[in-house]
Coordinates of C-alpha atoms in Angstrom, one line a residue:
Chain A
M208 CA 202.6 99.2 81.5
T209 CA 203.0 101.3 78.4
I210 CA 200.1 103.0 76.5
T211 CA 200.2 100.3 73.8
E212 CA 200.0 97.6 76.4
Y213 CA 197.1 99.4 77.9
F214 CA 195.2 99.5 74.7
N215 CA 195.9 95.8 74.2
L216 CA 194.8 95.0 77.7
L217 CA 191.6 97.0 77.1
F218 CA 190.2 94.2 75.1
T219 CA 191.1 91.4 77.6
D220 CA 191.1 93.0 81.0
Y221 CA 187.7 93.3 82.5
T222 CA 188.5 95.9 85.2
L223 CA 190.3 98.1 82.8
R224 CA 187.5 98.0 80.3
T225 CA 184.9 98.9 82.9
I226 CA 186.9 101.9 84.1
T227 CA 187.7 103.1 80.6
L228 CA 184.0 102.8 79.5
G229 CA 183.0 104.6 82.7
T230 CA 185.3 107.6 82.2
A231 CA 184.4 107.8 78.5
V232 CA 180.6 107.9 79.3
L233 CA 181.2 110.3 82.1
G234 CA 183.2 112.6 79.7
A235 CA 180.5 112.4 77.1
I236 CA 177.6 113.4 79.4
C237 CA 179.6 116.1 81.1
G238 CA 180.7 117.6 77.7
M239 CA 177.1 117.5 76.4
L240 CA 175.5 119.1 79.5
G241 CA 178.5 121.4 80.0
S242 CA 177.8 123.1 76.7
F243 CA 174.6 124.3 78.1
A244 CA 176.2 125.5 81.3
V245 CA 178.9 127.4 79.3
L246 CA 176.4 129.0 76.9
R247 CA 174.2 130.1 79.9
K248 CA 177.3 131.8 81.4
Q249 CA 176.8 129.5 84.3
S250 CA 180.3 128.0 84.2
L251 CA 180.9 128.4 87.9
L252 CA 177.6 126.8 88.8
G253 CA 179.1 123.4 88.2
D254 CA 181.9 124.2 90.6
A255 CA 179.5 125.3 93.3
I256 CA 177.3 122.3 92.8
S257 CA 180.1 119.7 93.0
H258 CA 181.4 121.3 96.2
A259 CA 177.9 121.5 97.6
A260 CA 177.6 117.7 97.1
L261 CA 180.3 116.8 99.6
P262 CA 178.2 117.2 102.8
G263 CA 175.6 115.0 101.2
I264 CA 178.1 112.2 100.9
A265 CA 179.1 112.5 104.5
V266 CA 175.6 112.7 105.8
A267 CA 174.5 109.7 103.8
F268 CA 177.4 107.7 105.3
L269 CA 176.6 108.9 108.8
I270 CA 172.9 107.8 108.4
T271 CA 173.5 104.4 106.8
G272 CA 176.9 103.6 108.1
A273 CA 177.7 101.9 104.8
K274 CA 179.9 102.9 101.9
D275 CA 177.5 101.8 99.1
T276 CA 178.3 104.1 96.2
N277 CA 174.7 104.6 95.1
T278 CA 173.6 105.6 98.6
L279 CA 176.4 108.1 98.9
L280 CA 175.7 109.5 95.5
L281 CA 172.0 109.9 96.4
G282 CA 173.1 111.9 99.4
A283 CA 175.4 114.0 97.0
L284 CA 172.4 114.5 94.7
V285 CA 170.2 115.8 97.5
S286 CA 172.8 118.2 98.9
G287 CA 173.8 119.3 95.4
L288 CA 170.2 120.2 94.6
I289 CA 169.8 122.0 97.9
G290 CA 172.9 124.0 97.1
T291 CA 171.5 124.8 93.6
L292 CA 168.2 125.9 95.1
W293 CA 170.0 128.2 97.5
I294 CA 171.9 129.8 94.7
R295 CA 168.8 130.4 92.7
G296 CA 167.0 131.7 95.8
M297 CA 169.8 134.1 96.7
T298 CA 170.1 135.6 93.3
K299 CA 166.3 136.0 92.9
K300 CA 165.4 137.3 96.3
T301 CA 168.4 139.4 97.4
H302 CA 170.6 142.1 96.0
L303 CA 173.5 139.6 95.7
K304 CA 175.0 138.9 92.3
S305 CA 175.2 135.4 91.2
D306 CA 179.0 135.1 91.6
T307 CA 178.6 136.0 95.2
A308 CA 175.9 133.5 95.7
L309 CA 178.0 130.8 94.0
G310 CA 181.0 131.6 96.1
L311 CA 179.0 131.6 99.3
V312 CA 177.3 128.3 98.7
L313 CA 180.5 126.7 97.4
S314 CA 182.5 127.5 100.5
L315 CA 179.7 127.0 103.0
F316 CA 178.8 123.5 101.8
F317 CA 182.4 122.5 101.2
G318 CA 183.5 123.7 104.6
F319 CA 180.6 121.8 106.2
G320 CA 181.4 118.7 104.2
M321 CA 185.1 118.8 105.2
L322 CA 184.0 119.2 108.8
L323 CA 181.8 116.1 108.6
L324 CA 184.6 114.2 106.9
T325 CA 187.1 114.9 109.7
Y326 CA 184.5 114.0 112.2
I327 CA 183.8 110.7 110.5
Q328 CA 187.5 109.9 110.3
K329 CA 187.7 110.2 114.1
Q330 CA 185.0 107.6 114.5
P331 CA 186.0 104.1 115.7
N332 CA 184.5 102.6 112.7
A333 CA 186.6 100.5 110.4
N334 CA 184.3 101.3 107.5
Q335 CA 185.1 105.0 107.4
A336 CA 188.3 104.8 105.5
G337 CA 188.2 105.9 101.9
L338 CA 185.4 108.5 102.0
D339 CA 188.0 111.2 101.2
K340 CA 188.4 109.6 97.7
Y341 CA 185.4 111.7 96.8
L342 CA 187.6 114.8 97.1
F343 CA 189.8 113.9 94.1
G344 CA 188.0 110.8 92.8
Q345 CA 189.3 107.4 92.2
A346 CA 188.4 105.8 88.8
A347 CA 189.8 102.5 89.9
T348 CA 186.8 102.0 92.2
L349 CA 184.3 102.0 89.3
V350 CA 182.4 98.7 88.9
E351 CA 180.0 97.5 86.3
S352 CA 176.9 98.7 88.1
D353 CA 178.4 102.3 88.4
V354 CA 179.0 102.3 84.6
L355 CA 175.5 101.0 84.0
L356 CA 174.0 103.8 86.1
M357 CA 176.1 106.3 84.1
L358 CA 174.8 104.8 80.8
I359 CA 171.2 105.0 82.0
V360 CA 171.5 108.6 83.1
T361 CA 173.3 109.6 79.9
G362 CA 170.6 107.9 77.8
L363 CA 168.0 109.7 79.7
A364 CA 169.7 113.1 79.4
L365 CA 170.2 112.5 75.7
A366 CA 166.5 111.6 75.2
V367 CA 165.3 114.6 77.1
M368 CA 167.8 116.9 75.2
L369 CA 166.6 115.6 71.8
L370 CA 162.9 115.9 72.9
F371 CA 163.3 119.5 74.2
W372 CA 166.1 120.6 71.9
K373 CA 164.2 123.5 70.5
E374 CA 163.1 124.7 74.0
F375 CA 166.7 124.3 75.4
K376 CA 168.1 126.3 72.5
I377 CA 165.7 129.2 72.6
L378 CA 166.0 129.5 76.4
L379 CA 169.8 129.6 76.2
F380 CA 169.7 132.3 73.6
D381 CA 166.9 134.6 74.8
A382 CA 165.0 133.6 78.0
D383 CA 162.7 136.7 78.2
Y384 CA 161.5 136.2 74.7
T385 CA 160.9 132.5 75.4
K386 CA 158.6 133.5 78.2
T387 CA 156.6 135.8 75.9
L388 CA 156.0 132.9 73.5
G389 CA 154.1 131.1 76.3
F390 CA 156.8 128.5 77.3
N391 CA 157.2 127.7 80.9
T392 CA 160.8 128.9 81.2
K393 CA 161.1 127.8 84.8
F394 CA 160.4 124.2 83.8
I395 CA 163.0 124.3 81.0
D396 CA 165.6 125.9 83.3
I397 CA 165.0 123.5 86.1
T398 CA 165.2 120.5 83.7
I399 CA 168.6 121.7 82.3
T400 CA 170.0 122.4 85.8
F401 CA 168.7 119.1 87.2
F402 CA 170.6 117.2 84.5
I403 CA 173.8 119.2 85.1
V404 CA 173.5 118.4 88.8
L405 CA 173.0 114.7 87.9
A406 CA 176.1 114.6 85.7
I407 CA 178.2 116.2 88.4
V408 CA 177.1 113.8 91.0
L409 CA 177.9 110.9 88.7
G410 CA 181.4 112.2 88.2
L411 CA 182.2 112.6 91.9
Q412 CA 183.4 109.0 92.3
T413 CA 185.7 109.3 89.3
V414 CA 186.9 112.9 89.2
G415 CA 186.0 114.2 92.6
V416 CA 184.4 117.3 94.1
V417 CA 187.4 119.6 93.5
L418 CA 188.0 119.1 89.8
M419 CA 184.5 118.1 88.6
S420 CA 183.7 121.5 87.2
A421 CA 186.6 121.2 84.7
M422 CA 184.9 118.1 83.3
L423 CA 181.9 120.2 82.5
L424 CA 183.6 123.3 81.1
A425 CA 186.8 122.1 79.3
P426 CA 185.2 120.0 76.6
A427 CA 182.5 122.6 76.0
A428 CA 185.0 125.5 75.8
A429 CA 187.1 123.5 73.4
A430 CA 184.1 122.6 71.2
R431 CA 182.9 126.2 71.0
Q432 CA 186.1 127.0 69.1
W433 CA 185.4 124.7 66.2
T434 CA 181.9 125.5 65.3
N435 CA 179.2 128.1 65.0
K436 CA 176.3 125.6 65.3
L437 CA 174.9 124.6 68.6
S438 CA 174.2 120.9 67.7
V439 CA 177.7 120.5 66.5
M440 CA 179.1 122.1 69.6
V441 CA 177.2 119.8 71.9
F442 CA 178.3 116.8 69.8
L443 CA 181.9 117.8 69.7
A444 CA 181.9 118.5 73.4
A445 CA 180.6 115.0 74.1
V446 CA 183.4 113.6 71.9
F447 CA 186.1 115.7 73.5
G448 CA 184.8 114.7 76.9
A449 CA 184.8 111.0 76.0
F450 CA 188.3 111.1 74.6
S451 CA 189.6 113.0 77.6
G452 CA 188.2 110.2 79.7
V453 CA 189.8 107.4 77.7
F454 CA 193.2 109.1 77.3
G455 CA 193.2 110.2 80.9
T456 CA 192.6 106.6 82.0
A457 CA 195.2 105.3 79.6
I458 CA 197.8 107.7 80.8
S459 CA 197.1 107.2 84.5
A460 CA 197.0 103.4 84.2
S461 CA 200.3 103.3 82.2
Q462 CA 202.2 105.6 84.5
N463 CA 202.4 104.0 87.9
N464 CA 198.7 104.6 88.5
L465 CA 198.7 108.4 88.5
S466 CA 195.5 109.7 90.0
T467 CA 193.0 109.3 87.2
G468 CA 190.7 112.3 87.9
P469 CA 193.5 115.0 87.6
V470 CA 194.9 113.3 84.5
I471 CA 191.5 113.3 82.8
V472 CA 191.1 117.0 83.6
L473 CA 194.6 117.7 82.3
V474 CA 193.9 115.9 79.1
A475 CA 190.7 117.9 78.7
S476 CA 192.7 121.1 79.3
V477 CA 195.0 120.0 76.5
F478 CA 192.0 119.9 74.2
V479 CA 191.1 123.4 75.3
L480 CA 194.6 124.7 74.7
F481 CA 194.9 123.1 71.3
S482 CA 191.5 124.4 70.3
F483 CA 192.2 128.0 71.5
I484 CA 195.4 128.0 69.4
F485 CA 194.6 125.9 66.3
S486 CA 190.9 126.2 65.6
P487 CA 190.5 127.8 62.1
G488 CA 187.8 130.3 62.8
R489 CA 188.4 131.6 66.4
G490 CA 191.9 130.2 67.1
L491 CA 194.7 132.5 68.1
L492 CA 197.1 131.3 65.5
F493 CA 194.8 131.8 62.5
R494 CA 193.6 135.1 63.9
Q495 CA 197.2 136.3 64.1
L496 CA 197.9 135.0 60.6
R497 CA 194.8 136.7 59.2
F498 CA 195.9 139.9 61.0
R499 CA 199.3 139.8 59.4
R500 CA 198.0 139.0 56.0
N501 CA 195.5 141.9 56.3
R502 CA 198.3 144.2 57.3
R503 CA 200.5 143.2 54.4
D504 CA 197.5 143.5 52.1
L505 CA 196.8 147.0 53.4
E506 CA 200.4 148.1 52.8
L507 CA 200.1 146.9 49.2
K508 CA 196.8 148.7 48.7
K509 CA 198.2 151.9 50.2
T510 CA 201.2 151.8 47.8
L511 CA 198.9 151.1 44.9
Q512 CA 196.6 154.0 45.8
F513 CA 199.5 156.4 46.0
M514 CA 200.7 155.2 42.5
F515 CA 197.1 155.6 41.3
G516 CA 197.0 159.2 42.5
I517 CA 200.1 160.0 40.5
A518 CA 199.1 158.1 37.4
E519 CA 195.7 159.7 37.4
T520 CA 197.3 163.1 36.6
H521 CA 198.9 161.8 33.4
A522 CA 197.1 161.2 30.1
D523 CA 199.0 157.9 29.8
I524 CA 198.3 155.9 33.0
S525 CA 201.3 153.7 32.3
H526 CA 203.7 156.6 32.1
P527 CA 206.8 155.5 34.0
H528 CA 207.8 157.2 37.2
A529 CA 210.9 157.1 39.4
I530 CA 210.8 154.7 42.3
K531 CA 212.4 157.5 44.3
I532 CA 209.2 159.5 44.5
L533 CA 207.7 156.8 46.5
N534 CA 210.3 157.5 49.2
N535 CA 208.4 160.3 50.8
F536 CA 205.6 157.8 51.3
Q537 CA 205.5 155.4 54.2
G538 CA 203.8 152.4 52.7
F539 CA 206.6 151.9 50.2
A540 CA 208.7 148.8 50.6
K541 CA 210.7 146.6 48.2
T542 CA 208.5 143.6 48.9
S543 CA 205.3 145.5 48.2
L544 CA 206.8 146.5 44.8
R545 CA 207.6 143.0 44.0
E546 CA 204.2 141.7 45.0
L547 CA 202.5 144.4 42.9
E548 CA 204.6 143.3 40.0
E549 CA 203.6 139.7 40.6
K550 CA 200.0 140.7 40.5
E551 CA 200.7 142.5 37.2
W552 CA 199.4 145.7 38.7
I553 CA 202.7 147.5 37.9
T554 CA 205.7 147.0 35.7
L555 CA 209.2 147.6 37.1
N556 CA 212.1 148.8 34.9
K557 CA 215.3 149.6 36.8
Q558 CA 214.6 152.7 38.9
E559 CA 211.2 153.3 37.4
W560 CA 207.7 151.9 37.9
A561 CA 204.6 152.2 35.7
L562 CA 201.0 151.3 36.5
T563 CA 199.4 148.8 34.2
E564 CA 195.8 148.9 32.9
K565 CA 194.9 146.1 35.3
G566 CA 196.5 147.9 38.3
F567 CA 194.6 151.1 37.4
V568 CA 191.3 149.3 37.4
A569 CA 192.2 147.5 40.7
A570 CA 193.0 150.8 42.4
K571 CA 189.9 152.5 41.1
T572 CA 187.5 149.8 42.3
M573 CA 189.3 149.0 45.5
F574 CA 186.8 150.7 47.9
E575 CA 183.6 149.5 46.2
T576 CA 181.9 147.3 48.7
K577 CA 181.4 143.7 47.9
E578 CA 178.0 142.0 48.2
D579 CA 177.6 139.2 50.7
N580 CA 177.4 136.1 48.7
E581 CA 176.6 133.5 51.2
Chain B
M131 CA 136.5 156.0 70.1
R132 CA 137.7 155.4 66.6
N133 CA 138.9 151.8 66.9
K134 CA 138.6 148.7 68.9
I135 CA 140.8 148.6 72.0
A136 CA 143.9 146.5 71.4
I137 CA 145.6 146.8 74.7
Q138 CA 144.2 147.7 78.1
V139 CA 146.3 148.1 81.2
D140 CA 144.7 148.6 84.6
D141 CA 146.4 149.8 87.8
L142 CA 149.7 148.3 86.8
T143 CA 152.3 148.8 89.6
V144 CA 155.9 147.4 89.6
A145 CA 158.5 147.8 92.2
Y146 CA 162.1 146.6 92.5
N147 CA 163.0 146.2 96.2
Y148 CA 160.4 148.6 97.6
K149 CA 161.2 151.3 95.1
P150 CA 158.2 151.8 92.8
V151 CA 159.3 151.7 89.1
L152 CA 155.8 152.0 87.7
W153 CA 153.0 153.5 89.7
D154 CA 149.4 152.7 89.0
I155 CA 149.5 152.8 85.2
D156 CA 146.2 152.8 83.4
L157 CA 146.6 152.7 79.6
V158 CA 144.3 152.1 76.7
V159 CA 145.8 151.6 73.3
P160 CA 143.4 151.5 70.3
E161 CA 143.9 149.1 67.4
A162 CA 146.0 150.0 64.4
V163 CA 148.1 152.8 66.0
L164 CA 151.9 153.2 66.0
M165 CA 152.6 154.3 69.6
A166 CA 155.8 155.7 71.1
I167 CA 156.5 155.4 74.8
V168 CA 158.7 158.3 75.8
G169 CA 160.2 159.4 79.0
P170 CA 163.6 160.0 80.7
N171 CA 166.0 157.3 81.7
G172 CA 164.7 155.3 84.6
A173 CA 161.1 156.3 83.8
G174 CA 160.1 152.6 83.5
K175 CA 159.6 152.4 79.7
S176 CA 161.2 149.0 79.2
T177 CA 159.7 147.8 82.5
L178 CA 156.2 148.8 81.3
I179 CA 156.6 146.6 78.2
K180 CA 158.1 143.7 80.2
A181 CA 155.4 143.9 82.8
I182 CA 152.7 143.9 80.2
L183 CA 154.3 140.8 78.6
G184 CA 154.7 139.0 81.9
I185 CA 158.5 138.9 81.9
I186 CA 158.4 140.9 85.1
D187 CA 155.8 140.2 87.8
P188 CA 153.9 143.3 88.7
I189 CA 152.8 143.8 92.3
A190 CA 149.4 144.8 91.1
G191 CA 147.4 145.3 88.0
S192 CA 146.0 143.5 85.0
V193 CA 146.6 143.5 81.2
S194 CA 144.0 142.5 78.6
I195 CA 144.5 142.1 74.9
Y196 CA 141.4 142.5 72.8
G197 CA 139.2 142.2 75.8
K198 CA 140.7 139.0 77.2
P199 CA 143.5 138.4 79.8
Y200 CA 147.0 138.5 78.2
D201 CA 147.7 134.9 79.3
K202 CA 145.0 133.7 76.9
Q203 CA 146.1 136.0 74.0
R204 CA 149.8 135.4 73.8
Q205 CA 149.6 134.3 70.2
L206 CA 148.4 137.7 69.3
V207 CA 151.5 139.5 70.7
A208 CA 155.1 139.7 69.5
Y209 CA 158.1 141.1 71.3
V210 CA 161.3 142.7 70.1
P211 CA 163.7 142.9 73.1
Q212 CA 166.6 145.3 73.3
K213 CA 169.4 144.1 71.1
G214 CA 171.8 144.2 74.0
S215 CA 169.8 141.7 76.0
V216 CA 171.2 138.6 74.4
D217 CA 174.7 137.2 73.7
W218 CA 175.3 137.6 70.0
D219 CA 178.2 135.2 70.2
F220 CA 175.7 132.4 70.6
P221 CA 176.5 129.6 68.1
T222 CA 173.6 130.1 65.6
T223 CA 172.7 131.7 62.3
A224 CA 170.4 134.6 61.4
L225 CA 167.8 132.3 59.9
D226 CA 167.9 130.1 63.0
V227 CA 167.1 133.1 65.2
V228 CA 164.2 134.2 63.0
M229 CA 162.9 130.6 63.1
M230 CA 162.6 131.0 66.9
G231 CA 159.6 133.3 66.1
T232 CA 157.7 130.2 65.0
Y233 CA 158.3 128.3 68.2
G234 CA 155.4 129.8 70.0
S235 CA 152.8 128.6 67.5
L236 CA 154.5 125.2 67.3
G237 CA 154.2 124.7 71.0
W238 CA 156.2 122.1 73.0
I239 CA 158.4 119.5 71.4
K240 CA 157.3 120.0 67.8
R241 CA 160.1 121.1 65.5
P242 CA 159.9 123.7 62.8
G243 CA 159.4 122.3 59.3
K244 CA 159.2 123.5 55.7
K245 CA 156.3 125.9 56.4
E246 CA 158.1 127.6 59.2
K247 CA 161.4 127.9 57.3
K248 CA 159.5 129.4 54.3
A249 CA 157.8 132.0 56.6
S250 CA 161.2 132.8 58.2
L251 CA 162.9 133.3 54.9
E252 CA 160.1 135.7 53.8
A253 CA 160.5 137.6 57.1
L254 CA 164.2 137.9 56.4
E255 CA 163.5 139.2 52.9
K256 CA 161.1 141.8 54.3
V257 CA 163.8 143.3 56.5
G258 CA 166.4 143.1 53.7
M259 CA 168.5 140.4 55.3
L260 CA 167.9 137.4 53.0
A261 CA 171.5 137.5 51.8
F262 CA 172.7 137.0 55.3
K263 CA 170.5 134.1 56.2
N264 CA 173.4 131.7 56.9
R265 CA 175.6 134.3 58.7
Q266 CA 176.8 133.5 62.2
I267 CA 175.0 136.1 64.2
S268 CA 178.2 137.5 65.8
Q269 CA 179.3 138.5 62.3
L270 CA 176.3 140.9 61.9
S271 CA 176.5 144.6 62.4
G272 CA 174.3 146.2 65.1
G273 CA 171.7 147.3 62.5
Q274 CA 171.6 143.9 61.0
Q275 CA 171.1 142.3 64.4
Q276 CA 168.2 144.6 65.0
R277 CA 166.7 143.6 61.6
V278 CA 167.0 140.0 62.5
F279 CA 165.2 140.6 65.7
L280 CA 162.5 142.4 63.9
A281 CA 162.2 139.5 61.4
R282 CA 161.8 137.1 64.3
A283 CA 158.8 139.1 65.6
L284 CA 157.3 139.5 62.1
V285 CA 157.3 135.7 61.6
Q286 CA 155.1 135.4 64.6
N287 CA 152.4 137.1 62.5
A288 CA 150.9 138.8 65.6
S289 CA 148.4 141.6 65.9
I290 CA 150.3 143.5 68.5
Y291 CA 154.0 144.3 68.5
F292 CA 156.0 145.5 71.4
M293 CA 159.5 146.8 70.6
D294 CA 162.1 147.9 73.1
E295 CA 164.3 150.7 71.6
P296 CA 164.5 149.2 68.1
F297 CA 166.4 152.3 66.8
Q298 CA 169.2 152.2 69.4
G299 CA 172.6 152.1 67.8
V300 CA 171.4 151.6 64.2
D301 CA 172.3 153.7 61.2
A302 CA 170.0 156.0 59.3
T303 CA 169.3 153.4 56.6
T304 CA 168.2 150.8 59.0
E305 CA 166.1 153.3 61.0
I306 CA 164.2 154.2 57.9
A307 CA 163.8 150.6 56.8
I308 CA 162.5 149.7 60.2
I309 CA 160.1 152.6 60.5
N310 CA 158.7 151.8 57.0
I311 CA 158.0 148.2 58.1
L312 CA 156.3 149.5 61.2
K313 CA 154.1 151.8 59.2
E314 CA 153.2 148.9 56.9
L315 CA 152.2 146.9 59.9
R316 CA 149.9 149.8 61.1
K317 CA 148.4 150.0 57.6
A318 CA 147.6 146.2 57.9
G319 CA 145.7 146.9 61.1
K320 CA 148.4 145.9 63.5
T321 CA 149.1 147.8 66.7
V322 CA 152.8 148.7 67.4
V323 CA 154.2 149.9 70.7
V324 CA 157.7 151.2 70.6
V325 CA 159.9 152.4 73.5
H326 CA 161.5 155.5 71.8
H327 CA 164.2 157.9 72.8
D328 CA 164.5 160.4 70.0
L329 CA 161.9 163.1 70.6
Q330 CA 162.6 164.9 67.4
T331 CA 161.3 162.0 65.3
V332 CA 158.1 161.3 67.3
P333 CA 155.7 163.4 65.2
E334 CA 157.2 162.0 62.0
Y335 CA 157.1 158.3 62.9
F336 CA 154.2 157.9 65.3
D337 CA 150.5 158.7 65.5
W338 CA 150.1 157.9 69.1
V339 CA 152.2 158.6 72.2
T340 CA 152.4 157.8 75.9
F341 CA 154.4 160.0 78.2
L342 CA 155.8 158.0 81.1
N343 CA 157.8 158.9 84.2
V344 CA 157.0 156.2 86.8
K345 CA 153.4 157.5 86.5
K346 CA 151.6 157.9 83.3
I347 CA 151.7 161.6 82.3
A348 CA 149.5 161.5 79.2
T349 CA 148.5 159.2 76.4
G350 CA 146.7 160.0 73.1
P351 CA 147.2 161.1 69.5
V352 CA 150.5 162.8 68.8
K353 CA 148.7 165.7 67.1
E354 CA 146.8 166.5 70.2
I355 CA 149.1 165.8 73.1
F356 CA 152.7 166.0 71.9
N357 CA 153.4 169.5 73.2
D358 CA 155.8 171.4 75.4
D359 CA 153.5 171.1 78.3
N360 CA 153.5 167.3 78.4
L361 CA 157.2 167.2 77.6
T362 CA 158.0 169.5 80.5
K363 CA 155.8 167.5 82.8
T364 CA 157.6 164.3 81.8
Y365 CA 161.2 165.4 81.6
G366 CA 160.9 168.0 84.4
I367 CA 162.8 170.7 82.5
N368 CA 161.4 173.3 80.2
Y369 CA 161.2 171.7 76.9
K370 CA 161.0 173.5 73.6
V371 CA 160.6 171.2 70.6
A372 CA 159.6 172.9 67.5
V373 CA 156.7 170.6 66.8
N374 CA 153.7 172.7 67.8
K375 CA 152.1 173.8 64.6

């Protein structure tokens, strides 16, 4: 199947449509909530939570003996929340820094989860096969009810975010100050964290424990590059996330069923890479271009200032001088002279240059600071 | 007593992991004074402000504002945190940060409207930052960031202002602009408490001072208690500041 075939099939094939819608919704909610995680400098929290969810899946299976997705995800939610509480508790009550607490909870829970998975696999129960799909996810297993659940949670998260937008924003920027205004910062914090955990748990079936954090971080990191406004960033992150989901599914479906989760994450990473290089404000390319332009500009100004210094000592500012006298000055280059002439700051005549009236004024006012006219 | 009591702190004690940072602080600040809190590094100056404001939980002690517990009087109190305590790369503008000062009176869920925007623009103008209202905050200089923080507190229209090192890392122009605003606040009957580092400027800027080094050393009018004796007690070395006239 080629990508075009895929997009044609999208409108006729039920399964494909379900999976695509699921990954798109998942990408959107992860991008949206991931923005908050990134701005709170809690990027690694998502990684720890998703790994912490694994034992929950295993325990839920051991208790119920069934592979019902919702039951397993409920288990994941419980153990994800326990992991989150442990991280919070450790950073609050001990000397440990948050990265240490994150690392400890991540490896402890993941280790325990893997232990349970191998134990389950040794059981003489025909039902046990396929639990390990939660490690890397399997989008193909998405059914309509899963997508419906995602839609409900996304709607809920969106509603809560719009309702408490102001509270979320101020907490992200300045938590201490928020407290002095009389807001219950613990409540806001727990609400944000709860929804992040919820989004992660929803994504486990599709993307899996190991790569889930990338779904949170990549769209948000990419979106940050394009805007200086929080609302736009959250919106863009949701869009990038949704597109990653759709393109990831399309590529994986059209290329011999490549594993969907990793492909989605790779597509999201392409968004990040592209944004880091090509975004106009913060991107590397434009920063480099601005740097070069500034440097050339500075060379020009240096040359002009040197000429100004000479011209100032003469009654006639446009008295011609030999180009040679610029030789003992580093800023001098043929291109700078040409550019100065183009700007009509100097006139060139064979081996001589002369400052124009315009150039004289430009040199004189060069260091006067400009008012901010925004 | 010349004035009403604005802030009263009783037996305030704060400890980080068994180590006392503030020990049994009693403090009475009258209304309409401009007070400096001075003391060496690690004396607990910032901690004192944070404990009064409930950002840090004290092990013991109570704070009352105009005779009532602080919890009931939050609307009367504004806070200017240290500039370095937030991430200035946060995606927002100067005006937006100042608007945050109105969130407290708005309460939960309600969004700021025209009235709040107008008040915020006025506050920006007062600190001389109106021209920068739409600037992304990462594009502001240190002094400009400090002014934005001050504007955010001004828009709260409080009676008492707590400021954590507002002069840190700002140039002389900004320092003078800020101190003039603080003096105006005092003239309007507001009480201003400032964590301050530069001992040389204490007599010039402030009329009230508290010496702090884990314990409270002294508190009172600058004219009466800002002397070598108290400085020596606080900083532990023989201090000679040419301020005793």
